[in-house]
Coordinates of C-alpha atoms and ligand atoms in Angstrom, one line a residue:
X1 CA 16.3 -116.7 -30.7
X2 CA 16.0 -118.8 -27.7
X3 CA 14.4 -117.0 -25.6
X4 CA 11.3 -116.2 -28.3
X5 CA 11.4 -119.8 -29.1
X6 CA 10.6 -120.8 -25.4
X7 CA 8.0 -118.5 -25.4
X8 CA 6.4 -120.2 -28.5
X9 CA 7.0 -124.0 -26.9
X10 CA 9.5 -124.5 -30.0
X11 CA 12.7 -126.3 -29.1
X12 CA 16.0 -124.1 -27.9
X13 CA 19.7 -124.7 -27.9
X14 CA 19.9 -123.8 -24.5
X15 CA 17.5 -123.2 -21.4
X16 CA 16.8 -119.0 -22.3
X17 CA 18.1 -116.8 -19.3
X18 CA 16.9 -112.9 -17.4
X19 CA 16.5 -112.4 -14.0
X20 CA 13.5 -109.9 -13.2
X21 CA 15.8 -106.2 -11.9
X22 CA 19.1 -107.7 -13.5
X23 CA 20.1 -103.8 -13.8
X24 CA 20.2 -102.6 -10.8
X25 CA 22.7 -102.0 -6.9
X26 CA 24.2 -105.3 -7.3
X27 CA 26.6 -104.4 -10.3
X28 CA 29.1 -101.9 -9.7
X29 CA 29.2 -100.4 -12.9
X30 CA 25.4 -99.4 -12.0
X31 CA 26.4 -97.7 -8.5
X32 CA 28.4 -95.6 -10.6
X33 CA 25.9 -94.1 -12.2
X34 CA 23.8 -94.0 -9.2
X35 CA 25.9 -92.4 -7.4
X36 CA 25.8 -89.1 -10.0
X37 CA 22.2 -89.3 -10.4
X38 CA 19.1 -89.7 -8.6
X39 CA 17.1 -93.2 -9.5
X40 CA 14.4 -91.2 -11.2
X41 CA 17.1 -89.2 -13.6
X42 CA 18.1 -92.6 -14.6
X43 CA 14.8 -93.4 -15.8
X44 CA 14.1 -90.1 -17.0
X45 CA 17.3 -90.0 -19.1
X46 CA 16.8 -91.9 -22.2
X47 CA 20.6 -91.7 -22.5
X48 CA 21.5 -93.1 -19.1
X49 CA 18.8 -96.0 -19.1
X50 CA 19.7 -97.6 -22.6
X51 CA 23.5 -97.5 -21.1
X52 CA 22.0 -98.9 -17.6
X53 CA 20.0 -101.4 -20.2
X54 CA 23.0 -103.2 -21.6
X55 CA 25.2 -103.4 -18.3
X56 CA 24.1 -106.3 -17.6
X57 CA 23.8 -107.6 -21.2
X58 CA 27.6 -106.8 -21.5
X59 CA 28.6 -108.6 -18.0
X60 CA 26.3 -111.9 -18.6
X61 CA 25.5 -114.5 -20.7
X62 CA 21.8 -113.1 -20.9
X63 CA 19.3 -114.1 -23.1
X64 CA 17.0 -110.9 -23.3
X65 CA 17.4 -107.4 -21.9
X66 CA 14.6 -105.7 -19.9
X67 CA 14.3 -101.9 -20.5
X68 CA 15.9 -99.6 -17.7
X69 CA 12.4 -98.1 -15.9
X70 CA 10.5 -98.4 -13.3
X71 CA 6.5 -99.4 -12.6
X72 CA 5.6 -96.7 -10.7
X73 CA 6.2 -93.4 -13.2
X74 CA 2.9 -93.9 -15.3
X75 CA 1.2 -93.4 -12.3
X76 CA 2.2 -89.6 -12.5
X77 CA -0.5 -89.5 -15.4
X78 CA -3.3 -90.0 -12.7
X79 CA -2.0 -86.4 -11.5
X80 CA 0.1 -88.4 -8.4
X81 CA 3.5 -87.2 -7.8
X82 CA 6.4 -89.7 -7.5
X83 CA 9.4 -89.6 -5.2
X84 CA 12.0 -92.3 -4.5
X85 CA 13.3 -91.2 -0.7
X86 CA 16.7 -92.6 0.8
X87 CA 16.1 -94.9 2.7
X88 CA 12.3 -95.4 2.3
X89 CA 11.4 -96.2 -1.2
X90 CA 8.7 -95.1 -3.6
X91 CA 6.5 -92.0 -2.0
X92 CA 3.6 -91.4 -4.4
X93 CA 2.1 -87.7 -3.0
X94 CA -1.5 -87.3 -2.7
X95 CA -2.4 -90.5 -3.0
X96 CA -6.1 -91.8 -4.0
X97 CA -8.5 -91.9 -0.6
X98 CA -11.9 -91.4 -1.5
X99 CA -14.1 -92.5 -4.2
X100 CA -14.4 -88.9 -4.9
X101 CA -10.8 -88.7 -6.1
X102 CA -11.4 -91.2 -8.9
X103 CA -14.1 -89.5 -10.2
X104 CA -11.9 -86.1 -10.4
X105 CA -8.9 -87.7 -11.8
X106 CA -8.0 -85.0 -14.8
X107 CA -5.1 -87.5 -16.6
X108 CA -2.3 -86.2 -17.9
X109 CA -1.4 -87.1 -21.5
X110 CA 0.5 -90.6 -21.5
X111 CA 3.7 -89.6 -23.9
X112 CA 4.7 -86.8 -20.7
X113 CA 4.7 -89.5 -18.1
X114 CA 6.5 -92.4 -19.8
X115 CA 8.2 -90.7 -23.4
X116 CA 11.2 -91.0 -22.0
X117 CA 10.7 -94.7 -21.8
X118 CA 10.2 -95.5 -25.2
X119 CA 12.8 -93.1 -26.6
X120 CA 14.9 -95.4 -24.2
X121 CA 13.9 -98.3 -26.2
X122 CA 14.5 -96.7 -29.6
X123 CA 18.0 -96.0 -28.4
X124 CA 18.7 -99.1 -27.3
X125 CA 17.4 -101.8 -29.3
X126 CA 20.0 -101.3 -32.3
X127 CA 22.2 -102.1 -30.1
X128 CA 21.3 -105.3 -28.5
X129 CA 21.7 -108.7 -30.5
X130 CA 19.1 -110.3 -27.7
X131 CA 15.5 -109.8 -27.7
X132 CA 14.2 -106.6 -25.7
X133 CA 11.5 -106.7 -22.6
X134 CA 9.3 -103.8 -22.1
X135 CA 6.9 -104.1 -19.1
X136 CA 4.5 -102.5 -17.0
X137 CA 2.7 -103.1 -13.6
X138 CA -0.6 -104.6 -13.3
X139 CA -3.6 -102.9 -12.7
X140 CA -4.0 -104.6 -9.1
X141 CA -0.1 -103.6 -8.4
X142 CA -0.2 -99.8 -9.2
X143 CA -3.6 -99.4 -7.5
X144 CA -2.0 -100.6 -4.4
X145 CA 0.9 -98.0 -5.0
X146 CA -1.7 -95.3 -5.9
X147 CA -4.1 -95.6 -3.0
X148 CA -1.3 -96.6 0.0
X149 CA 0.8 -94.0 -1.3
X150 CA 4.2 -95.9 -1.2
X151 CA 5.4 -99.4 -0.5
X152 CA 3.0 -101.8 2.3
X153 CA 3.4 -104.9 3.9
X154 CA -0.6 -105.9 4.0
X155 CA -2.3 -103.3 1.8
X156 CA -4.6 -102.4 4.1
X157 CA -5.4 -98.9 2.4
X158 CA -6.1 -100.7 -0.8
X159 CA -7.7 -103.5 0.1
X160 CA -10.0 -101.8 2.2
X161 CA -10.8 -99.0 -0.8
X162 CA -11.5 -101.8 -2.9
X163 CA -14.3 -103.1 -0.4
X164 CA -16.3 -100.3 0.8
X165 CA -16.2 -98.2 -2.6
X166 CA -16.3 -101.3 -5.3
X167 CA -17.6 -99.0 -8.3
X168 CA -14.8 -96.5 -7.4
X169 CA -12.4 -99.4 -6.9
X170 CA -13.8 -100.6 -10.5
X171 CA -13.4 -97.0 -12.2
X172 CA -9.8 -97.2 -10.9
X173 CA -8.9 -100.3 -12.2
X174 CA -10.5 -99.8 -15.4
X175 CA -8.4 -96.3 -16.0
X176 CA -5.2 -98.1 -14.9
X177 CA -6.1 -100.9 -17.7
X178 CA -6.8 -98.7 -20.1
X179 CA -3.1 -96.7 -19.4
X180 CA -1.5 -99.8 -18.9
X181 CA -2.7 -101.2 -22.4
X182 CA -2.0 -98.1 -24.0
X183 CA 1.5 -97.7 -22.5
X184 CA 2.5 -101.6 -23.4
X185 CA 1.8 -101.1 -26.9
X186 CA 3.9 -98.0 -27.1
X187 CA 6.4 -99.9 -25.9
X188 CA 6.6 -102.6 -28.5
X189 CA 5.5 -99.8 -31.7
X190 CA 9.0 -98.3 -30.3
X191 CA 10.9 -101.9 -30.5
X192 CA 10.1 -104.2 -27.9
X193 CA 10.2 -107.9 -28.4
X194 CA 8.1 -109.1 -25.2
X195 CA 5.8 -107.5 -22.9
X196 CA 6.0 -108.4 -18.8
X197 CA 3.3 -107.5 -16.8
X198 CA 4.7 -107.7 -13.1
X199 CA 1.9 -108.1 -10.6
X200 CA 4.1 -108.4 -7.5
X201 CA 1.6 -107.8 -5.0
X202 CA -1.4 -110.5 -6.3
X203 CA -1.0 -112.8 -3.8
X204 CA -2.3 -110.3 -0.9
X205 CA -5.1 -111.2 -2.1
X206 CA -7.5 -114.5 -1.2
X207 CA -8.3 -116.2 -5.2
X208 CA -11.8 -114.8 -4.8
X209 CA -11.5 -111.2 -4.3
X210 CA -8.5 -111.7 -7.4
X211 CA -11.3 -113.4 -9.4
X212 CA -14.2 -110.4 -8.9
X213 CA -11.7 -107.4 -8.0
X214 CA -8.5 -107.8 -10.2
X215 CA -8.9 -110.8 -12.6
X216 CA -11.3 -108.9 -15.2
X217 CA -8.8 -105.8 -15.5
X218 CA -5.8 -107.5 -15.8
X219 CA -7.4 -109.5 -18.8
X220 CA -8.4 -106.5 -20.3
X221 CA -4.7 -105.2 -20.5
X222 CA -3.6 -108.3 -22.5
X223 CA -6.8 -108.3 -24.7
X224 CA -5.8 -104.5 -25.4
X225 CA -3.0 -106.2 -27.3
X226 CA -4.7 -108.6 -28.9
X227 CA -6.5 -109.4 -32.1
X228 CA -9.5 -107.3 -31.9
X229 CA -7.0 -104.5 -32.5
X230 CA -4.5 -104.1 -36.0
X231 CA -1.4 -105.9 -35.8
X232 CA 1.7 -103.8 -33.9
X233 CA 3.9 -104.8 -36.7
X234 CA 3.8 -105.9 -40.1
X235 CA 3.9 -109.5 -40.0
X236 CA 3.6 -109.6 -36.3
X237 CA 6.9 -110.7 -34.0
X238 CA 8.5 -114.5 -35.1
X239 CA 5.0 -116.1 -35.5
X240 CA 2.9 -113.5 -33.4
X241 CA 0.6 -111.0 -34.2
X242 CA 1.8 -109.0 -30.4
X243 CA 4.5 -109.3 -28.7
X244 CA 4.2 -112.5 -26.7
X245 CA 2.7 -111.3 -23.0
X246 CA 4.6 -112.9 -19.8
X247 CA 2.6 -112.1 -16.5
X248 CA 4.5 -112.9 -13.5
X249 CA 3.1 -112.5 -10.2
X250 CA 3.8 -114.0 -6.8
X251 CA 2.5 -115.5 -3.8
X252 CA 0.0 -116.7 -5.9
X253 CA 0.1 -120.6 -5.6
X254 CA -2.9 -121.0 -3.7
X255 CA -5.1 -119.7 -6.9
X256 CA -2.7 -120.9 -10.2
X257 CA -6.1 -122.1 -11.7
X258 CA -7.2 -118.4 -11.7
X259 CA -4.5 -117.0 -13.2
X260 CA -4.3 -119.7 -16.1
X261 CA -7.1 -118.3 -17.6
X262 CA -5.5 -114.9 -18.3
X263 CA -4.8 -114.3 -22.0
X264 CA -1.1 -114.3 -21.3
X265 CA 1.8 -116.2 -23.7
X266 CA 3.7 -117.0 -20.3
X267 CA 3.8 -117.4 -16.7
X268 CA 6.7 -116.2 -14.4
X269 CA 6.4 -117.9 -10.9
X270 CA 7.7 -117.9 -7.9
X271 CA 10.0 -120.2 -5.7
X272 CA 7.2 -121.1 -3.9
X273 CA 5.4 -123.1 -6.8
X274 CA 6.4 -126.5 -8.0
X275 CA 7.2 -126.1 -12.1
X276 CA 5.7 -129.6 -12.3
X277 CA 2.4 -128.5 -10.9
X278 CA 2.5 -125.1 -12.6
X279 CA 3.3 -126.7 -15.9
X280 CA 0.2 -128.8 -15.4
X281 CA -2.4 -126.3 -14.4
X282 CA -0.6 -123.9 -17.2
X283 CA -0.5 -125.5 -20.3
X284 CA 1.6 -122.8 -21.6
X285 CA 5.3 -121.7 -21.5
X286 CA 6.5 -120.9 -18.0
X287 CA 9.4 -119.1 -16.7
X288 CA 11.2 -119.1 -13.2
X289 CA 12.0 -119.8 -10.6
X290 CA 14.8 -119.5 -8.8
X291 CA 15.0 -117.5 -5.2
X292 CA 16.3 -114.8 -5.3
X293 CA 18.3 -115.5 -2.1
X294 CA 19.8 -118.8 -3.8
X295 CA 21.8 -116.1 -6.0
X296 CA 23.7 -115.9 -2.1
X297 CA 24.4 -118.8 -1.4
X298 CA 28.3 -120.7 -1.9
X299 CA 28.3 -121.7 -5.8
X300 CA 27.5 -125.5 -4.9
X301 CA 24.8 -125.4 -3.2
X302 CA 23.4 -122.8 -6.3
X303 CA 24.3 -125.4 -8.7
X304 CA 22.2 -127.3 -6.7
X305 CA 19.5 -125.5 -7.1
X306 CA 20.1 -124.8 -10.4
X307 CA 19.9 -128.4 -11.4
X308 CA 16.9 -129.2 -9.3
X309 CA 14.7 -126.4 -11.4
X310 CA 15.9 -127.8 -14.8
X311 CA 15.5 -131.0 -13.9
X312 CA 11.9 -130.4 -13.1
X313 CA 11.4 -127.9 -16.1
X314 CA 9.3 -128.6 -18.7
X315 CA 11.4 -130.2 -21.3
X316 CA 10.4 -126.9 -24.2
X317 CA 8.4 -123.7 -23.3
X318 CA 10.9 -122.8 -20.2
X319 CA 12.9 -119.8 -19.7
X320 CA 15.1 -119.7 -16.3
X321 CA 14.8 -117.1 -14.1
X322 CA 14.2 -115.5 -10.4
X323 CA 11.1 -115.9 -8.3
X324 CA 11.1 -112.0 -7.9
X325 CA 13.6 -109.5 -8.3
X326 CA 17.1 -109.5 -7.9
X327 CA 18.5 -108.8 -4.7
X328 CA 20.9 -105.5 -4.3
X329 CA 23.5 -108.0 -2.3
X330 CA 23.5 -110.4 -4.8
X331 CA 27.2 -111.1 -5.4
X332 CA 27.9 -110.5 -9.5
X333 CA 30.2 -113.0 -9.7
X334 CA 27.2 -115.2 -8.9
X335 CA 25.6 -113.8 -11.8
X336 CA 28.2 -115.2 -14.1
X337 CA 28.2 -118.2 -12.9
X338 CA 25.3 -119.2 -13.1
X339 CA 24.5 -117.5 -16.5
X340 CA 27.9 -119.5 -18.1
X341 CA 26.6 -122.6 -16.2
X342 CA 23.5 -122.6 -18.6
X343 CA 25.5 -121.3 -21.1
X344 CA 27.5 -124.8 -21.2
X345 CA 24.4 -126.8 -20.9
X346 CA 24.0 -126.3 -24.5
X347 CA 21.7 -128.2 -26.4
X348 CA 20.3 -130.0 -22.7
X349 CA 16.7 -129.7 -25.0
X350 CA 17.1 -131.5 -28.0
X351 CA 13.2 -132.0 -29.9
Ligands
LIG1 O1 14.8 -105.5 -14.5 C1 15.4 -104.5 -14.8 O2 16.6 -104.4 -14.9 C2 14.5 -103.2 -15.1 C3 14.4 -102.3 -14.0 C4 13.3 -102.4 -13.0 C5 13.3 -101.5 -11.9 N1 12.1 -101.6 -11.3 C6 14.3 -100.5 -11.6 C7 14.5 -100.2 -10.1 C8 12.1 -103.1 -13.0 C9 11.6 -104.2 -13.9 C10 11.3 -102.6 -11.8 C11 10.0 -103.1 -11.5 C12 9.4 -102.7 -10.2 N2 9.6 -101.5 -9.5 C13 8.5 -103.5 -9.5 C14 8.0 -104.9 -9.9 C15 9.0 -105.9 -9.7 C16 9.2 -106.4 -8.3 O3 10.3 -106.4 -7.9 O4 8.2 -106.7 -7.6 C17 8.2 -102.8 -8.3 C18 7.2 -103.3 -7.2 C19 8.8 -101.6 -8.3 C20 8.7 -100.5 -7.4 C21 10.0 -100.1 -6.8 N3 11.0 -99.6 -7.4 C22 10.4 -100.2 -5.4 C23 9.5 -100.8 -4.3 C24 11.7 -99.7 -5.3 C25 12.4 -99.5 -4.0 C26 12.9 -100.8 -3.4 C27 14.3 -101.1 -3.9 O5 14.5 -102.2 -4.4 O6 15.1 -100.2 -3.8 C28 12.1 -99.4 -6.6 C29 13.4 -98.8 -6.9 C30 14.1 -99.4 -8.1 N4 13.6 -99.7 -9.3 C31 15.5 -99.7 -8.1 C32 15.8 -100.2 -9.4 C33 17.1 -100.6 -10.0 C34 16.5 -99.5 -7.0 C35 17.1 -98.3 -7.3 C36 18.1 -97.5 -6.7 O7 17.9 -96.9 -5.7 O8 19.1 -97.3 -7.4

């Protein structure tokens, strides 16, 4: 598997492919859907998300398929209500204002907020021939979600929680860690191949409040996966004892150094990094890092693009893929071409 070997540095017969949201408004097939159901009864249908899982699997040359969910559901544990409104985006009700809150937080039992998410997974991994992604948000990210309440440009609510009540900013984190763990290893006990942790709001923060507010929690979600507890699986996943851990986050250039130190198997980037340099300061498989507004542009100049990131790749440990999410205008056709393109660049990495 291509994809597994680039996340274990072995050689591949091809440059592994995902983008980061490839289900999602920009293939018809999912608008469809959509248009019957509400975003949340996708995820909440175990039925609807393995079918919303392999649309793009079906339509592309893909390499791995990332479970149909969301970040924000697990944060219904912590008692907050979630809402996705028209127009607006995520709405999380009641959201976390005062140290006093954290202390009260009565959690709800993990398996009601996410179950349908791992029966998901059990539904659809039979199905797929390519390795499955499960993933969660980061500690840092779902804090910001939990204490702004929705979607913010600066995370001014958050950021300003986290300095005037650092114990209760501390407690927080450490609850979301623990979840987070815990909901990442259900998640490959039901069948998935590789863990993602998407922290897509790091890089609001300077690299010292990462290193003393976030850094510490975010390595306690991967060590929650790691050797100090039994193996997931008998005989662990080709060559691991876990399911290899990507973290991707973004905007995050200024403090690479930082983040290498994370117990992760891989590093998603964003356009804004050189691979060169991340490579360097990494020493580990990366994966990236196209923009996602590249996927708009006239096929040549994508090509262009294309070939500029693979010529700079690492030559092994690389798997292609956005910067950040796919965008809803992306055009499919775009999709295809550039999944084929790496498709017929067979055997570009020969070891
Ligand atoms: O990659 C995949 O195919 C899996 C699906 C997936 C979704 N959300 C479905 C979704 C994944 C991996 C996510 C992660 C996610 N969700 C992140 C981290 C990645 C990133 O892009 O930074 C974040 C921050 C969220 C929170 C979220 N979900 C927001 C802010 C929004 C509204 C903005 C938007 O793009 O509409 C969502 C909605 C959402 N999650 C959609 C999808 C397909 C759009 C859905 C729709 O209305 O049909």
């Amino acid at each position: 598997m291509d994809f597994l070997n680039a996340l274990q540095n072995k050689a591949t017969s091809k440059t592994p492919i995902w983008l980061m949201r490839q289900a999602g408004r920009y293939m018809a097939c999912y608008r469809e859907l959509r248009a019957k159901h509400s975003l949340l009864e996708l995820v909440k249908t175990p039925e609807l998300a393995c079918e919303i899982t392999l649309q793009p699997i079906k339509a592309f040359n893909l390499d791995a398929a990332i479970i149909f969910s969301d970040i924000l559901p697990i944060l219904e544990t912590l008692g907050l209500k979630l809402e996705f409104i028209k127009g607006e985006g995520p709405a999380l009700h009641d959201p976390i204002r005062s140290a006093n809150q954290v202390e009260q937080l009565d959690l709800r039992p993990l398996e009601e907020t996410i179950g349908f998410t791992l029966e998901a997974i059990k539904l659809v991994k039979p199905e797929l021939k390519v390795p499955l992604i499960g993933f969660s948000g980061s500690p840092f990210t779902l804090a910001c979600y939990a204490i702004e309440g929705g979607g913010s440009k600066d995370h001014r609510l958050a950021k300003t929680f986290m300095y005037e009540h650092p114990d209760a900013w501390h407690k927080l984190m450490d609850i979301l860690a623990t979840l987070i763990g815990k909901y990442l290893r259900l998640q490959a006990e039901a069948g998935a191949d590789v863990l993602q942790i998407f922290d897509s709001w790091a890089g609001s923060l300077g690299p010292q409040d990462y290193k003393r507010f976030v850094f510490p929690h975010t390595q306690k979600v991967i060590q929650m996966l790691g050797s100090d507890f039994p193996p997931l699986k008998k005989g662990g996943q080709g060559g691991f004892s876990r399911p290899p851990i990507i973290y991707f986050s973004t905007g995050t250039s200024a403090y690479l150094d930082i983040i290498s130190k994370l117990d992760a198997d891989a590093f998603s980037i964003d356009w804004r990094v050189s691979l060169k340099q991340a490579a360097q300061v990494f020493q580990k498989p990366i994966q990236g890092n196209l923009d996602p507004i590249a996927l708009l542009a006239p096929w040549p100049e994508l090509k262009h693009q294309v070939d500029l990131i693979l010529e700079q790749a690492p030559k092994t440990g690389f798997v292609f893929n956005l910067g950040h999410g796919i965008l809803q205008f992306t055009p499919e056709d775009n999709v295809k071409r550039l999944t084929d393109y790496l498709t017929s660049l067979s055997n570009r990495v020969i070891v």
